[in-house]
XYZ file of C-alpha atoms in Angstrom:
379
model
C -148.801 -2.722 5.735
C -150.896 -1.422 2.794
C -153.775 0.998 3.409
C -156.025 -1.367 1.464
C -156.591 0.933 -1.549
C -155.500 -1.965 -3.772
C -154.355 -5.520 -3.222
C -153.706 -8.917 -4.764
C -156.579 -11.125 -5.866
C -156.461 -14.723 -7.110
C -158.119 -15.268 -10.510
C -159.050 -18.372 -12.506
C -159.355 -17.993 -16.285
C -160.501 -20.742 -18.644
C -159.682 -19.963 -22.261
C -161.812 -21.212 -25.128
C -158.929 -23.454 -26.254
C -159.112 -25.424 -22.968
C -156.176 -23.804 -21.181
C -156.771 -22.961 -17.521
C -154.706 -20.092 -16.125
C -154.607 -19.319 -12.389
C -152.821 -16.098 -11.458
C -152.607 -13.201 -9.006
C -153.593 -9.717 -10.139
C -153.353 -6.367 -8.387
C -156.834 -4.858 -8.226
C -158.132 -1.563 -6.804
C -160.311 -1.958 -3.695
C -163.689 -0.276 -4.335
C -164.485 2.558 -1.904
C -167.301 1.461 0.432
C -170.811 2.761 -0.265
C -172.949 3.962 2.687
C -173.914 0.408 3.685
C -170.572 -1.248 2.870
C -167.252 -1.988 4.589
C -163.700 -2.809 3.472
C -162.276 -5.928 5.130
C -158.611 -6.954 5.260
C -158.962 -10.688 4.566
C -156.881 -12.765 6.978
C -158.326 -16.269 6.585
C -160.242 -18.023 3.796
C -160.600 -21.815 3.427
C -160.185 -23.944 0.314
C -163.507 -25.824 0.237
C -164.479 -28.446 -2.388
C -166.990 -25.882 -3.713
C -164.075 -23.453 -4.308
C -162.026 -26.067 -6.162
C -164.819 -26.393 -8.734
C -164.132 -22.831 -9.845
C -160.414 -22.681 -9.038
C -159.277 -25.762 -10.994
C -162.476 -27.521 -12.156
C -161.802 -30.646 -14.240
C -158.306 -29.487 -15.320
C -155.502 -32.061 -15.311
C -153.388 -30.588 -12.501
C -150.901 -33.490 -12.613
C -149.531 -31.900 -15.800
C -149.825 -28.275 -14.602
C -146.950 -25.846 -15.266
C -145.729 -22.944 -13.139
C -144.404 -19.654 -14.515
C -144.408 -15.957 -13.584
C -142.467 -14.509 -10.638
C -142.296 -15.376 -6.941
C -144.560 -12.421 -6.160
C -146.953 -13.001 -9.086
C -146.913 -16.724 -9.923
C -148.972 -18.172 -12.779
C -150.167 -21.788 -13.089
C -151.454 -23.243 -16.366
C -153.139 -26.588 -17.022
C -155.333 -28.254 -19.658
C -159.017 -29.064 -19.323
C -159.991 -32.290 -21.148
C -161.801 -31.672 -24.457
C -164.867 -33.638 -23.287
C -165.408 -31.321 -20.294
C -165.308 -28.041 -22.283
C -168.922 -27.852 -23.563
C -170.247 -27.771 -19.993
C -167.925 -24.870 -19.122
C -168.668 -22.609 -22.101
C -170.358 -19.974 -19.893
C -167.031 -19.120 -18.230
C -164.778 -19.058 -21.321
C -162.299 -16.151 -21.443
C -163.650 -14.547 -18.256
C -161.130 -13.994 -15.471
C -163.010 -15.099 -12.343
C -162.233 -14.338 -8.681
C -162.360 -17.334 -6.317
C -163.211 -18.004 -2.653
C -166.723 -18.321 -1.215
C -166.124 -17.362 2.399
C -163.547 -15.929 4.766
C -162.877 -13.708 7.761
C -160.879 -10.610 8.498
C -160.817 -7.166 10.093
C -162.882 -4.154 8.959
C -160.462 -1.319 8.067
C -162.828 1.212 6.384
C -166.576 1.738 6.466
C -169.355 3.563 4.668
C -171.421 6.300 6.276
C -174.381 4.275 7.631
C -174.595 3.506 11.363
C -174.636 -0.249 10.632
C -171.391 0.068 8.644
C -169.667 2.320 11.201
C -170.542 -0.136 13.993
C -168.268 -2.712 12.315
C -165.098 -0.547 12.254
C -162.177 -2.545 13.674
C -164.334 -5.638 14.209
C -163.371 -9.154 13.168
C -166.086 -10.405 10.817
C -166.857 -13.590 8.919
C -167.863 -12.991 5.287
C -169.757 -14.634 2.461
C -170.012 -13.311 -1.074
C -167.217 -14.690 -3.266
C -163.821 -13.269 -4.325
C -162.339 -13.996 -0.877
C -158.938 -15.116 -2.164
C -157.890 -11.477 -2.065
C -156.097 -9.152 0.336
C -159.053 -6.766 0.601
C -162.762 -7.129 0.040
C -165.516 -4.502 -0.123
C -168.839 -6.000 0.983
C -172.338 -5.061 2.080
C -172.937 -5.042 5.832
C -175.412 -7.942 5.495
C -172.667 -10.116 3.951
C -170.665 -9.786 7.190
C -171.204 -11.656 10.438
C -169.564 -9.880 13.413
C -167.627 -12.427 15.462
C -167.599 -12.428 19.284
C -164.509 -11.122 21.083
C -161.805 -13.746 21.332
C -162.640 -15.411 18.000
C -159.758 -15.115 15.517
C -160.210 -14.764 11.725
C -158.877 -18.348 11.356
C -161.571 -19.614 13.766
C -164.284 -17.676 11.952
C -163.155 -18.292 8.369
C -165.339 -21.359 7.808
C -168.435 -19.873 9.436
C -170.787 -20.232 6.507
C -170.357 -23.044 3.995
C -169.746 -26.164 6.121
C -171.660 -25.178 9.309
C -174.729 -23.925 7.425
C -174.628 -26.932 5.071
C -174.588 -29.325 8.047
C -177.405 -27.424 9.791
C -179.244 -27.213 6.452
C -179.183 -31.007 6.222
C -180.812 -31.543 9.633
C -183.274 -28.716 8.892
C -184.216 -30.298 5.532
C -184.646 -33.641 7.291
C -187.112 -32.116 9.768
C -189.013 -30.037 7.216
C -189.506 -33.041 4.921
C -190.771 -35.310 7.691
C -187.794 -37.650 8.202
C -186.414 -38.532 11.624
C -182.810 -39.613 10.932
C -180.303 -39.242 8.107
C -177.437 -40.813 6.169
C -174.266 -38.970 5.108
C -171.551 -40.116 2.683
C -167.854 -39.125 2.628
C -168.722 -38.705 6.281
C -165.257 -38.189 7.805
C -164.872 -34.804 6.083
C -164.705 -31.538 8.027
C -168.398 -31.129 7.243
C -169.167 -34.722 8.254
C -167.506 -34.238 11.630
C -169.629 -31.121 12.231
C -172.774 -33.026 11.256
C -171.936 -35.723 13.819
C -171.534 -33.135 16.562
C -174.887 -31.531 15.646
C -176.683 -34.892 15.584
C -175.166 -36.012 18.893
C -176.144 -32.701 20.497
C -179.670 -32.677 19.022
C -180.394 -36.391 19.501
C -180.692 -37.160 15.763
C -179.858 -40.625 14.385
C -177.034 -40.415 11.823
C -175.577 -43.161 9.632
C -172.060 -42.315 8.419
C -170.721 -43.946 5.245
C -166.925 -43.878 4.815
C -164.407 -45.497 2.434
C -161.880 -47.036 4.819
C -160.984 -47.879 8.420
C -158.909 -44.695 8.948
C -161.964 -42.561 8.209
C -164.132 -44.739 10.464
C -161.598 -44.221 13.278
C -161.807 -40.413 12.879
C -165.567 -40.569 13.428
C -165.508 -43.099 16.270
C -163.062 -40.806 18.119
C -165.625 -37.969 18.123
C -168.413 -40.224 19.357
C -170.172 -41.247 16.112
C -172.538 -44.161 16.747
C -173.209 -45.641 13.304
C -170.225 -45.815 10.921
C -170.211 -48.181 7.922
C -167.329 -48.776 5.511
C -168.399 -48.978 1.849
C -165.231 -50.938 0.974
C -166.062 -53.786 3.424
C -167.602 -57.026 2.084
C -170.505 -56.805 4.560
C -171.261 -53.150 3.726
C -174.903 -53.670 2.655
C -175.718 -55.752 5.748
C -174.107 -53.234 8.107
C -175.814 -50.323 6.318
C -179.218 -52.024 6.494
C -178.784 -52.757 10.220
C -177.856 -49.113 10.905
C -180.930 -47.988 8.950
C -183.170 -50.338 10.953
C -181.728 -48.920 14.199
C -182.025 -45.257 13.223
C -185.035 -45.292 10.896
C -183.142 -42.990 8.489
C -185.022 -42.362 5.219
C -183.086 -39.345 3.861
C -179.449 -39.262 2.703
C -177.045 -36.495 1.713
C -174.491 -37.773 -0.780
C -171.180 -36.015 -1.444
C -170.004 -38.732 -3.863
C -172.632 -38.146 -6.544
C -171.626 -40.868 -9.030
C -171.588 -44.654 -9.303
C -173.702 -47.105 -7.293
C -173.770 -45.602 -3.803
C -177.043 -43.623 -4.066
C -178.797 -46.752 -5.408
C -177.287 -48.920 -2.656
C -178.583 -46.495 -0.011
C -182.122 -46.548 -1.457
C -182.104 -50.379 -1.641
C -180.865 -50.674 1.961
C -183.530 -48.185 3.110
C -186.234 -50.259 1.412
C -184.959 -53.505 2.979
C -184.831 -51.816 6.404
C -188.412 -50.512 6.029
C -189.728 -53.928 4.888
C -188.248 -55.647 7.948
C -191.016 -54.007 9.982
C -193.720 -53.933 7.260
C -197.085 -55.401 8.212
C -198.075 -56.479 4.681
C -196.396 -57.150 1.315
C -196.902 -54.683 -1.543
C -195.677 -55.386 -5.063
C -195.045 -51.631 -5.463
C -192.691 -51.641 -2.492
C -193.147 -49.681 0.713
C -195.056 -46.418 0.636
C -192.446 -44.743 2.875
C -190.673 -42.011 0.878
C -186.923 -42.496 0.631
C -184.837 -39.507 -0.510
C -181.208 -39.118 -1.579
C -179.933 -35.571 -2.077
C -176.697 -35.255 -4.051
C -174.747 -32.199 -2.859
C -171.238 -33.001 -4.128
C -169.434 -34.631 -7.029
C -166.423 -36.544 -5.721
C -167.289 -39.219 -8.317
C -168.141 -37.641 -11.674
C -169.562 -40.827 -13.259
C -173.317 -41.189 -13.895
C -175.498 -42.173 -10.928
C -176.556 -45.829 -11.192
C -180.011 -46.679 -9.859
C -180.669 -50.425 -10.225
C -184.293 -50.159 -8.910
C -185.627 -52.584 -6.363
C -186.693 -49.936 -3.872
C -190.364 -49.560 -4.785
C -191.967 -46.402 -6.128
C -191.718 -44.030 -3.146
C -188.298 -42.510 -3.688
C -186.484 -39.483 -5.008
C -182.973 -38.495 -6.071
C -182.291 -34.799 -6.435
C -179.696 -32.094 -6.051
C -179.253 -30.022 -2.881
C -177.239 -26.817 -2.523
C -176.870 -24.519 0.455
C -177.717 -21.146 -1.074
C -180.971 -22.168 -2.794
C -181.959 -23.847 0.497
C -181.294 -20.631 2.457
C -183.329 -18.650 -0.063
C -186.187 -21.134 0.289
C -186.362 -20.947 4.098
C -186.081 -17.138 4.139
C -183.893 -14.646 6.060
C -185.450 -15.175 9.504
C -184.901 -18.963 9.563
C -181.449 -18.499 7.976
C -180.507 -16.008 10.662
C -181.397 -18.487 13.413
C -179.002 -21.000 11.869
C -176.241 -18.340 11.650
C -176.660 -17.388 15.301
C -176.259 -21.026 16.318
C -173.016 -21.212 14.316
C -171.595 -18.150 16.108
C -172.635 -19.496 19.532
C -170.913 -22.861 18.921
C -167.916 -21.723 16.863
C -165.294 -23.138 19.232
C -167.143 -26.443 19.766
C -169.607 -27.924 17.243
C -168.408 -25.797 14.346
C -164.660 -25.701 14.978
C -162.679 -26.279 11.755
C -159.223 -27.824 11.620
C -156.629 -26.973 8.972
C -153.479 -28.833 8.058
C -151.707 -25.857 6.494
C -151.961 -22.053 6.282
C -150.664 -20.622 2.987
C -150.229 -17.196 1.398
C -151.814 -16.340 -1.965
C -148.472 -17.083 -3.659
C -148.126 -20.429 -1.830
C -151.668 -21.344 -2.952
C -150.254 -21.436 -6.509
C -147.268 -23.660 -5.699
C -147.636 -26.951 -7.564
C -146.767 -29.116 -4.542
C -149.546 -27.446 -2.514
C -152.054 -27.779 -5.376
C -151.197 -31.503 -5.542
C -152.306 -31.857 -1.901
C -155.433 -29.694 -1.646
C -156.540 -30.561 -5.196
C -157.053 -34.196 -4.114
C -159.850 -33.140 -1.683
C -158.560 -35.782 0.726
C -160.073 -36.229 4.188
C -157.994 -34.414 6.797
C -156.122 -32.214 4.278
C -157.828 -28.831 4.568
C -155.917 -25.679 3.609
C -156.493 -22.153 4.874
C -155.299 -19.143 2.879
C -154.145 -16.004 4.665
C -154.028 -13.477 1.783
C -152.138 -11.006 4.002
C -149.594 -13.551 5.279
C -146.235 -11.797 5.218
C -147.790 -8.568 3.841
């Protein structure tokens, strides 16, 4: 096993001519400063937020593989129309991977750093698709004994996003919420949180298989957007829960507008008087994903008390401050084997991450197909 002085790192490079190149490069591991540690990365998930940087809008169906078994290279084309929005990353080789977990193998001189020697830690801070990572102590979350790197690898993005949703709901004065693409890993966590905390949650899914996943874990309100009675079922669930805030992973098409209309209908079912401006109850949809890249269609018909905006985890954490953020992190650690357990369909090495048949699976972002990379698998 290497001493961690250098190691492989996965890079994504978008050239000005529209060619995307994903490759592995051998990079030196920076020596830790006083308040830093070196972690041998043993588990890092492929989240939808990672795919945005890893492959973006490239046409992976026509991707080509080259290079060697040890250092594979994948190339693909990005459609001409998508290039202007990506100009800021042209010709810059970018490391990928938001979060991960591993074992601390070297530390800086501070007491806080030394205390982590040999510990299994979860990490946030980018560039996780690498064999070794030098990070600040405050970017590491020490995991309790008995938690493996694989169990701690998804400690940050999905758990804190799910907790951030319920926290946003409370802070903005709503009492129940709606979630789309709800059978995802994140959606399952959100259900467990809401069941535990007694929060009403309306889950919107695309088909019966996804509805079954949620019913199995105890979800109470699940509506299928492909069913002919979708709007009626959605409205009934909104009447029952009183949900007036939604978190939308789809991002395009009619769904955000449908949710606002159904919220307005649900509110008016209990309204005491008619108002031509609609109800004065604020209805909010936060878009936090882009599974559908088309424009958002808002047909109106939901009064004047509404909002559609973007929501991202890291700006939210900055807004609530370190103390509130820390409380959320501690809850994640305490419930890592229950509420926040993640399930993976496949564990791959860095080289296997660049195999075209694997890209074809995880690149689809399909429900129930979550990959975990172990950068030191076989090393």
